[in-house]
XYZ file of N, CA and C in Angstrom:
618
model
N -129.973 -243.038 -153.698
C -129.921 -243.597 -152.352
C -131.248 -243.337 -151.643
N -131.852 -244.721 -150.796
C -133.096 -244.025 -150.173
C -133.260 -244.697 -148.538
N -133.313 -244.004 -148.072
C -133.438 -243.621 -146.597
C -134.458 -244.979 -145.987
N -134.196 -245.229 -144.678
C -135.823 -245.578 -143.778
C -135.349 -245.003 -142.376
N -136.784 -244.746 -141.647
C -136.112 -244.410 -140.254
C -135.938 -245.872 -139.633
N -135.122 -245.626 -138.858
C -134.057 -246.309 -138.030
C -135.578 -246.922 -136.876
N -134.533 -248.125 -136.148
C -136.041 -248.722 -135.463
C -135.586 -247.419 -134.126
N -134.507 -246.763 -133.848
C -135.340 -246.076 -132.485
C -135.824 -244.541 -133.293
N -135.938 -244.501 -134.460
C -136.669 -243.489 -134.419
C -137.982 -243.616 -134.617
N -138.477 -245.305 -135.194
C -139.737 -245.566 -135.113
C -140.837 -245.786 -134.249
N -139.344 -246.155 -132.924
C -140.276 -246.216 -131.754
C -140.822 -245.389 -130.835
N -139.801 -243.980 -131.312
C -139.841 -242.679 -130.581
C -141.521 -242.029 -131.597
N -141.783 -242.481 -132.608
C -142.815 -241.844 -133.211
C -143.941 -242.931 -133.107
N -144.043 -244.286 -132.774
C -144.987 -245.103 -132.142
C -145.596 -244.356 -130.973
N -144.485 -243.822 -130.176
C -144.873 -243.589 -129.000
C -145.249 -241.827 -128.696
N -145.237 -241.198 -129.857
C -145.402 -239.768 -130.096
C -146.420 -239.366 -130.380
N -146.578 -240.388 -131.960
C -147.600 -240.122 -133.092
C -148.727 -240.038 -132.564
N -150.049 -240.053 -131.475
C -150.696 -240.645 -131.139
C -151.342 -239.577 -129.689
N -151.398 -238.464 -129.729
C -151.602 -237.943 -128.166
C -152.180 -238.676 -127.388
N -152.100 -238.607 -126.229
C -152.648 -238.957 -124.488
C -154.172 -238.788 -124.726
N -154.558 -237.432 -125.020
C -156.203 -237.128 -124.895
C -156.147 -236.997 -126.459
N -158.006 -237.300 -126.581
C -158.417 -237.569 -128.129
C -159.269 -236.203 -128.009
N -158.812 -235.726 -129.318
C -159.508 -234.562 -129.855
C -160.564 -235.030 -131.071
N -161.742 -234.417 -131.200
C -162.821 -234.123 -132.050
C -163.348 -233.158 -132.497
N -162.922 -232.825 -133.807
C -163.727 -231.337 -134.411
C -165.217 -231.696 -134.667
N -165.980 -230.685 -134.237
C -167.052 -230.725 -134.277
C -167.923 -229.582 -135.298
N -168.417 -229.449 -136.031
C -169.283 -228.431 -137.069
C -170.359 -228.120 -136.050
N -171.212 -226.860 -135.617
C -172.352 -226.027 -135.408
C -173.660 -227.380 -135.178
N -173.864 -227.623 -136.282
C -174.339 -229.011 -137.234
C -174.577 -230.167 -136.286
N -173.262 -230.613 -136.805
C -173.222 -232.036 -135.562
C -173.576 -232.122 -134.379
N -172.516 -230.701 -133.715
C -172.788 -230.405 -132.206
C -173.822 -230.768 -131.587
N -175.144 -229.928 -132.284
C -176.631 -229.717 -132.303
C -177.504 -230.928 -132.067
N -176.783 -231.975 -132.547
C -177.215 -233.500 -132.827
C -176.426 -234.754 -131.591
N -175.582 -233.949 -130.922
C -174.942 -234.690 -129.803
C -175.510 -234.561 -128.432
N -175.528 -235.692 -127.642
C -175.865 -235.556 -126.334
C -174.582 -235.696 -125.434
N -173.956 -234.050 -125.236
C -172.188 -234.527 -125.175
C -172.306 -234.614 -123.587
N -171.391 -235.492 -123.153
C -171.053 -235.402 -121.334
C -169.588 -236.103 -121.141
N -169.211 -235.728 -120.341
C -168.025 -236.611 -119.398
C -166.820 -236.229 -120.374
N -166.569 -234.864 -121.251
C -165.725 -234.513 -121.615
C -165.474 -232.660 -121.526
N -164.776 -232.039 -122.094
C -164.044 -231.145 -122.468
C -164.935 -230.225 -123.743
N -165.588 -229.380 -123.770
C -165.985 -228.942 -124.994
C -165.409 -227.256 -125.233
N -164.891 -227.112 -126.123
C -164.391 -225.428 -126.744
C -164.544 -224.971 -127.769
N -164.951 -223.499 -127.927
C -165.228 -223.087 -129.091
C -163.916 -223.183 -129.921
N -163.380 -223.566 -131.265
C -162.133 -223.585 -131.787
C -161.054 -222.616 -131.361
N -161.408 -221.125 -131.315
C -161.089 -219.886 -131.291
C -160.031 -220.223 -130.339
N -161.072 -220.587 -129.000
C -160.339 -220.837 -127.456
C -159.488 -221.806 -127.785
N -159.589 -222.778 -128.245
C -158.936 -224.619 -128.256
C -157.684 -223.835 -128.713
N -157.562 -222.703 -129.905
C -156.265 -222.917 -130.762
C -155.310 -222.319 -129.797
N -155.845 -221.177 -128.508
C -155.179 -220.512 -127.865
C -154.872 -221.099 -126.487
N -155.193 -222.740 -126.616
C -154.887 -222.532 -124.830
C -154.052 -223.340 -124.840
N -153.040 -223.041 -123.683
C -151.394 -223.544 -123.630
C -151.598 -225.069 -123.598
N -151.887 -225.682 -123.002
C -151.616 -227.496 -123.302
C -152.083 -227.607 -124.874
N -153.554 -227.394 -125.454
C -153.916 -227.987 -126.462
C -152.806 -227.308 -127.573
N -152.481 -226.280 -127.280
C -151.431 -225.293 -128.246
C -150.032 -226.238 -128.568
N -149.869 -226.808 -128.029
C -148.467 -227.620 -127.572
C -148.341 -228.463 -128.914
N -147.009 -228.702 -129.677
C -146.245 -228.955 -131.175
C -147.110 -230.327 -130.961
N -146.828 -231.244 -130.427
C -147.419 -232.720 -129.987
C -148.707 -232.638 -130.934
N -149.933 -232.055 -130.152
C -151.197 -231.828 -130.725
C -150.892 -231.468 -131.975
N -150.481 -230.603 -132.172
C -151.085 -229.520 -133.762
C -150.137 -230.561 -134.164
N -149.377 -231.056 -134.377
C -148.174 -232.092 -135.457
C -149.311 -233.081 -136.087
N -149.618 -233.865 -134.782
C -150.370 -235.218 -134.700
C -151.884 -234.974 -135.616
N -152.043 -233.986 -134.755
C -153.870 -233.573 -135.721
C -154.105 -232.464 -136.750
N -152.640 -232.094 -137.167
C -152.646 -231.239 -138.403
C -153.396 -230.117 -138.079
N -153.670 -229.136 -137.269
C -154.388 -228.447 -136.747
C -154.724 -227.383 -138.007
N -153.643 -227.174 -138.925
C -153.356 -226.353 -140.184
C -154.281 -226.730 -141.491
N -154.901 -227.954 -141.311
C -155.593 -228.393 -142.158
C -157.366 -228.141 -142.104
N -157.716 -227.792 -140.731
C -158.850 -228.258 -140.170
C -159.911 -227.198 -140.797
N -160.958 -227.961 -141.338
C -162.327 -227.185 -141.938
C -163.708 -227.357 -141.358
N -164.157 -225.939 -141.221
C -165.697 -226.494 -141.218
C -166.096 -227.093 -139.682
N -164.934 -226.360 -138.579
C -164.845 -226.727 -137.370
C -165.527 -225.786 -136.142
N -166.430 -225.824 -135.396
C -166.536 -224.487 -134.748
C -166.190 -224.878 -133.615
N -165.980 -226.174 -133.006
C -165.958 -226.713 -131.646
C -164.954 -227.987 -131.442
N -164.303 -228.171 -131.037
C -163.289 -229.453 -129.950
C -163.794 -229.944 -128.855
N -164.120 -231.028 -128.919
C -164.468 -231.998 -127.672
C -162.581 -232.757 -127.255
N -162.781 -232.509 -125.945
C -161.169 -233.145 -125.364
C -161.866 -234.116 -124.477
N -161.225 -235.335 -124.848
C -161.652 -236.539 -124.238
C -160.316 -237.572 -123.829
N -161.006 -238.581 -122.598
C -159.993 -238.838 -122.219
C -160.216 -240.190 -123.577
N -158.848 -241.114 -122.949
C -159.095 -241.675 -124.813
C -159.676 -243.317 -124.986
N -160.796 -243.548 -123.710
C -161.401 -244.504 -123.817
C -162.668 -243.897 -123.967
N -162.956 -242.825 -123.747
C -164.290 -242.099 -123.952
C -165.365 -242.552 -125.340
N -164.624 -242.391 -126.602
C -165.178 -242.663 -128.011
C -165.471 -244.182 -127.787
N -165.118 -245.354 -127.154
C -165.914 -246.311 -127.426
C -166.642 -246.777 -126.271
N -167.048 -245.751 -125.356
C -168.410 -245.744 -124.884
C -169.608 -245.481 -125.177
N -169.304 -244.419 -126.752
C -170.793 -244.346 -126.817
C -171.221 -245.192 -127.608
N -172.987 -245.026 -127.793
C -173.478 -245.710 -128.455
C -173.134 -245.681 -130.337
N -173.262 -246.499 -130.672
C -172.444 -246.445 -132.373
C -172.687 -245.385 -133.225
N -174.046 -245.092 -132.951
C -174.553 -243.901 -133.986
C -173.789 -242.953 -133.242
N -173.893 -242.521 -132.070
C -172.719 -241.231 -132.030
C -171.701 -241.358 -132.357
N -170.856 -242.630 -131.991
C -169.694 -242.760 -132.670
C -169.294 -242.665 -133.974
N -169.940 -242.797 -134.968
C -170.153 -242.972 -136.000
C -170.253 -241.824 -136.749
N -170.998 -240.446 -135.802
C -171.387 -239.443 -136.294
C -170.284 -238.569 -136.237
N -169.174 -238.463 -134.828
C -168.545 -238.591 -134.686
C -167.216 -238.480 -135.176
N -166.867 -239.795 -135.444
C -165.788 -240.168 -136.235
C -165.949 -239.827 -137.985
N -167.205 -239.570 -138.297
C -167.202 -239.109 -139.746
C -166.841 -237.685 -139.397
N -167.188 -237.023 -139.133
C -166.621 -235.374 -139.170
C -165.086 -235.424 -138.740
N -164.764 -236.124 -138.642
C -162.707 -236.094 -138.382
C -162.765 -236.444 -139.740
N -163.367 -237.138 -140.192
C -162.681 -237.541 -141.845
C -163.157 -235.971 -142.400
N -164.437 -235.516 -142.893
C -164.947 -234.312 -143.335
C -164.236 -232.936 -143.124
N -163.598 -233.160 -141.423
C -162.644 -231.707 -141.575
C -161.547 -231.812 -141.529
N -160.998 -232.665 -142.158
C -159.694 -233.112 -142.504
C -158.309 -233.090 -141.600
N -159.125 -233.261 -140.536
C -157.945 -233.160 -139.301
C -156.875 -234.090 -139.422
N -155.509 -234.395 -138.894
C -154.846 -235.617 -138.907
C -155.201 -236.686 -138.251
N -154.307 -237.524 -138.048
C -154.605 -239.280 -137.866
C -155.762 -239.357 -138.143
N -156.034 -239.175 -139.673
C -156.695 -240.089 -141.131
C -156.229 -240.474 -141.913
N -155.990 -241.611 -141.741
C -155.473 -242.439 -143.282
C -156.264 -242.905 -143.876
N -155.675 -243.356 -145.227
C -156.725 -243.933 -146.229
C -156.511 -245.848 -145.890
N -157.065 -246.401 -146.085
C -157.303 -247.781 -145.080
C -156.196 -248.386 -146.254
N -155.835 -248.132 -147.663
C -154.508 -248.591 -148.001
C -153.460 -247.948 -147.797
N -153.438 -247.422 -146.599
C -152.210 -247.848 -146.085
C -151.583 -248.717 -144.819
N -152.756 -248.947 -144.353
C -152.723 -250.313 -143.389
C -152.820 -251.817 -143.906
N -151.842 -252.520 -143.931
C -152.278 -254.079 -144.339
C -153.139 -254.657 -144.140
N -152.959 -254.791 -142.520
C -153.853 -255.740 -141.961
C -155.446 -255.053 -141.250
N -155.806 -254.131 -142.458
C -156.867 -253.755 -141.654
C -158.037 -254.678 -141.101
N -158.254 -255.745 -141.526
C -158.994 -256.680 -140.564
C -158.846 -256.764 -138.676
N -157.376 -255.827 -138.080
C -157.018 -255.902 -137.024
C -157.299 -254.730 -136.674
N -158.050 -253.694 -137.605
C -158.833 -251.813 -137.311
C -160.153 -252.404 -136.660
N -160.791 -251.835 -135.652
C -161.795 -252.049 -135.495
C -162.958 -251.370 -136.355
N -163.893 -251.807 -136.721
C -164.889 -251.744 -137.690
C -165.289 -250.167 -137.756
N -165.315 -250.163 -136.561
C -165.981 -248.793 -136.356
C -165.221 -247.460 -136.685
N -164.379 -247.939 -136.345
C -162.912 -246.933 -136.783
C -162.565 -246.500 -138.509
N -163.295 -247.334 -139.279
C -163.007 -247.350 -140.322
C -164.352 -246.754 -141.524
N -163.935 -245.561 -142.305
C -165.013 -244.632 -142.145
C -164.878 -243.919 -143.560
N -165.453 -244.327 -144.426
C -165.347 -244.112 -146.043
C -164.200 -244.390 -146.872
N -163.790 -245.532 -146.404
C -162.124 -245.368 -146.814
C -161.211 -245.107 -146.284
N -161.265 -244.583 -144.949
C -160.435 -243.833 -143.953
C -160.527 -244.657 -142.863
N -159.395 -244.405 -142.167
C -159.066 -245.250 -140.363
C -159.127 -243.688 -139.959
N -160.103 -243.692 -138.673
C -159.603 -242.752 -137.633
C -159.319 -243.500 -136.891
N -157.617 -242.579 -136.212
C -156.890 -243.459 -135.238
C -157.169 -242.085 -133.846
N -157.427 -242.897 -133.014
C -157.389 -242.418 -131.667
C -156.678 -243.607 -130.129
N -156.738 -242.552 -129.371
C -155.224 -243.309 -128.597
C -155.592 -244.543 -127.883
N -156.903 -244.987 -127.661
C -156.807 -245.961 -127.181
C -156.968 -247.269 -127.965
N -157.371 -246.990 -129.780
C -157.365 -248.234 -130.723
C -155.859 -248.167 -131.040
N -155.061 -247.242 -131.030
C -153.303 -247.222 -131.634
C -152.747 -247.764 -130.206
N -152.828 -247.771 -128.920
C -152.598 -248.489 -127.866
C -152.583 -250.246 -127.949
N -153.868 -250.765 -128.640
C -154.430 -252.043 -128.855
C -153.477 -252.526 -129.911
N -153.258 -251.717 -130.902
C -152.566 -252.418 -132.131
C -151.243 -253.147 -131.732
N -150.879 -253.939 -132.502
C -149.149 -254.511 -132.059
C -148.156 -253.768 -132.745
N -147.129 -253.934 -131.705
C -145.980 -252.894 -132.364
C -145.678 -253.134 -133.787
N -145.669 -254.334 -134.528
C -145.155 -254.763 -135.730
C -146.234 -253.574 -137.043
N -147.743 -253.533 -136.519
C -148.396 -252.690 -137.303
C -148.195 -251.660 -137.381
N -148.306 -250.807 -136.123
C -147.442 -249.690 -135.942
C -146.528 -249.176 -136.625
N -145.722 -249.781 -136.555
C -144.002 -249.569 -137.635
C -144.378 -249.895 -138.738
N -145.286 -250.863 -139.638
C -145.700 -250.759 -140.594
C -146.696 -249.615 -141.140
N -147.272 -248.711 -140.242
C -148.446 -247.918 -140.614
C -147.242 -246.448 -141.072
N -146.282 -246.613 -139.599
C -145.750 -245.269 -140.175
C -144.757 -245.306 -141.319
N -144.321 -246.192 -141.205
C -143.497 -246.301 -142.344
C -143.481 -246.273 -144.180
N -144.926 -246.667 -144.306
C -145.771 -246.733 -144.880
C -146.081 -244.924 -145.471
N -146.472 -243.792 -144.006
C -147.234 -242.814 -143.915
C -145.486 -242.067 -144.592
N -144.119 -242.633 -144.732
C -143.121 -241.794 -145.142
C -143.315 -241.842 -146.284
N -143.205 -242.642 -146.474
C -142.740 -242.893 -148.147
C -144.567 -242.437 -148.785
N -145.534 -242.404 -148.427
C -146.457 -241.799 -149.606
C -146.837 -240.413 -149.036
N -145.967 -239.840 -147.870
C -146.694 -238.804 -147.452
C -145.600 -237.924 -147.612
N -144.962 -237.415 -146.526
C -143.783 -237.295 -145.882
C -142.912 -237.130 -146.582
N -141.812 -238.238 -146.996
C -140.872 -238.044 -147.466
C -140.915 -239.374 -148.219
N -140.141 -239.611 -149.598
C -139.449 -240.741 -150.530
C -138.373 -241.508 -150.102
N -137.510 -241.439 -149.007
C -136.254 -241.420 -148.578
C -135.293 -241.578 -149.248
N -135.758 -240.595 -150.476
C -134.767 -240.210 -151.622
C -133.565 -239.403 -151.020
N -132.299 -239.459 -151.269
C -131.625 -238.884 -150.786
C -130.069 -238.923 -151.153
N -129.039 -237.803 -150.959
C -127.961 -238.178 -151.588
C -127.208 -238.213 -150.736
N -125.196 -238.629 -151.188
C -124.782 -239.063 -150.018
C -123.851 -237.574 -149.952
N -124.172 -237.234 -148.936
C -122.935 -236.027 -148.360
C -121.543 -235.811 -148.906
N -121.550 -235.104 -149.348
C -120.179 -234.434 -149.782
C -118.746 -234.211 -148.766
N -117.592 -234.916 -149.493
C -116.358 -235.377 -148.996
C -116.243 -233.528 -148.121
N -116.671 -233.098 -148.160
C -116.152 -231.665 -147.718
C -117.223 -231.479 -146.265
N -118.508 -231.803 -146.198
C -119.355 -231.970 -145.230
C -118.801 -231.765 -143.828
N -118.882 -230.851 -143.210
C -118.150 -231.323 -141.799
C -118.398 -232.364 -140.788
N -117.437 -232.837 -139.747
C -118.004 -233.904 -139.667
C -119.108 -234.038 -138.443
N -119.556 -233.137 -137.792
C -120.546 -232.748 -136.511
C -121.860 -232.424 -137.747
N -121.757 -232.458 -138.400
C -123.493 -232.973 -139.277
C -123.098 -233.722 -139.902
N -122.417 -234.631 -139.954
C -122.684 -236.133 -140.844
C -123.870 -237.195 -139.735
N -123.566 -237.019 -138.721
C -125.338 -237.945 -137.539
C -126.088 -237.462 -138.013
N -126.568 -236.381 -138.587
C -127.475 -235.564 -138.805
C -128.376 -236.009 -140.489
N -127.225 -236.054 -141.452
C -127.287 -236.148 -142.548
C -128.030 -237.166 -143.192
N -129.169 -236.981 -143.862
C -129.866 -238.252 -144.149
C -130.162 -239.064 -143.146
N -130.889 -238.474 -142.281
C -131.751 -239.444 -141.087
C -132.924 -238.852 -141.045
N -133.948 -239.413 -140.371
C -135.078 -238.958 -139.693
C -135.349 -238.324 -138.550
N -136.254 -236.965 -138.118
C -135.789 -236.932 -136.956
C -136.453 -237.459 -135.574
N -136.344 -237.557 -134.571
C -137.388 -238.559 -133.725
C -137.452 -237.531 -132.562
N -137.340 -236.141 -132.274
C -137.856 -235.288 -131.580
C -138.806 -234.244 -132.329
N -140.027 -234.284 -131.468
C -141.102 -233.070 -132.368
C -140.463 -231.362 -131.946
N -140.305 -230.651 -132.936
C -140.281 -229.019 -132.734
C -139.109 -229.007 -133.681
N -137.933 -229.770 -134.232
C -137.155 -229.082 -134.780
C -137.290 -228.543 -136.201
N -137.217 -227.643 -136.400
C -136.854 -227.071 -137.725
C -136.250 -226.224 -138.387
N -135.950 -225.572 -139.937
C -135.162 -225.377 -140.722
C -133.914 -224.601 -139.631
N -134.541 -223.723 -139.281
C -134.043 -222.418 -138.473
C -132.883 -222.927 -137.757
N -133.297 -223.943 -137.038
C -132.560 -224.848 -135.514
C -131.690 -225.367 -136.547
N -131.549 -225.768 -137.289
C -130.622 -226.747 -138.607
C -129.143 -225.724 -138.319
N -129.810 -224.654 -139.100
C -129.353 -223.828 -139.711
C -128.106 -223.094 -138.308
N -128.328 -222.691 -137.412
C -127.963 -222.191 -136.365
C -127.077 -223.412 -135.234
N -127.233 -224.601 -135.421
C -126.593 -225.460 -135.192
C -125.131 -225.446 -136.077
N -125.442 -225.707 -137.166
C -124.303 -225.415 -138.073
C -122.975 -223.701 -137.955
N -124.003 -222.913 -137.542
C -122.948 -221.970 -137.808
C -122.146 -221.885 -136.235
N -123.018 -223.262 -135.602
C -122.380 -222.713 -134.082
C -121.177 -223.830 -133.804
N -120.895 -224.253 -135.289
C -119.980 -225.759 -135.571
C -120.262 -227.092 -134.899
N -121.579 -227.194 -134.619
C -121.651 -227.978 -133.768
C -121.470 -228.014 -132.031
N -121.137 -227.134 -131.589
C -120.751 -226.925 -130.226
C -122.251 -226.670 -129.392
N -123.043 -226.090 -130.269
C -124.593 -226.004 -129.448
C -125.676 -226.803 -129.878
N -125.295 -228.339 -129.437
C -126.262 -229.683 -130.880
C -128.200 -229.354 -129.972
N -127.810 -229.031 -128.808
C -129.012 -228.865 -128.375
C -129.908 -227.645 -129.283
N -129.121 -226.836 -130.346
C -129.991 -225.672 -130.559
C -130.653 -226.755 -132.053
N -129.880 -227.825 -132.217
C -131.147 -228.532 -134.036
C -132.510 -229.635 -132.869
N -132.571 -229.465 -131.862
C -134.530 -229.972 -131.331
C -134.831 -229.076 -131.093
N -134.341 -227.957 -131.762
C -135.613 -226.699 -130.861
C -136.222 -226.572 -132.141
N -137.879 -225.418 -131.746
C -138.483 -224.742 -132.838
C -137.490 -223.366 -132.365
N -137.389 -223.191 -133.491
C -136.814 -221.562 -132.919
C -137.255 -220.515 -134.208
N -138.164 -219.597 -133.641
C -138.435 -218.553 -134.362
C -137.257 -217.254 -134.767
């Protein structure tokens, strides 16, 4: 049996996937080579510790767990990147591919990349930032993530629940989920509370 998410959970992650402000890792290197203004700049150290940028949203979206070879974050608002001139942009948007931050895909997994803007598209890779994923149409969208399950994520391989299953996790069972923070823990503690506390499976709970 294999799974897809449901269209409102696609639309809840259209509208998730994607933060408000655009982040940029920056190397020592690059920095050195930028003429930065009209944004946000932090040493990583600070960026990982301060309460908004800290927030599940960010680190989900930009894989914060992945990131190499970073000493600095530029926080920008998210028309900022196509003001500058191309070579910064360019310079730019290659070090998001290099330190392997999230929202990078490999350009097969977008169809219609003729509808990526040029610039965006960067050894093989789309960097997506919020004001080119704003531009796109919803139909791509739902095709990009859907796409990002099945070769990333998950197979929506899956089996069907057992006649014994109770029935306050059968909603639960073989779906996707469309709130960011929940995990194993929250599953787990939902269940032993029979269902009576459904608010405790969206939490992170340590």
């Amino acid at each position: 049996m294999r799974i897809k998410p449901s269209k409102k959970v696609l639309l809840s992650w259209i509208d998730k996937y994607v933060p408000e402000k655009d982040l940029f890792f920056l190397s020592n290197e690059i920095l050195n080579k930028m003429d930065i203004k009209d944004v946000l700049l932090m040493p990583i150290d600070e960026f990982f510790n301060h309460n908004t940028y800290g927030q599940l949203n960010y680190g989900n979206s930009y894989e914060y767990w992945n990131i190499k070879n970073a000493q600095y974050v530029i926080i920008a608002e998210n028309e900022w990147i196509g003001r500058l001139p191309e070579e910064q942009r360019q310079l730019i948007l290659n070090s998001q591919v290099l330190c392997e931050r999230g929202l990078v895909l490999p350009v097969s997994f977008i169809h219609e990349i003729e509808k990526i803007p040029s610039s965006f598209v960067i050894k093989g890779n789309v960097v997506i930032q919020r004001s080119m994923w704003e531009k796109l149409d919803k139909s791509m969208k739902e095709q990009i993530l859907t796409t990002m399950v099945f070769e990333w994520w998950d197979k929506g391989e899956c089996e069907e629940p057992p006649k014994t299953v109770p029935h306050f996790l059968l909603p639960f069972a073989n779906t996707f989920g469309h709130h960011q923070g929940a995990n194993c823990l929250a599953a787990v503690l939902f269940a032993i509370s029979k269902g009576k506390q459904e608010w405790f499976i969206y939490e992170w709970i340590h």
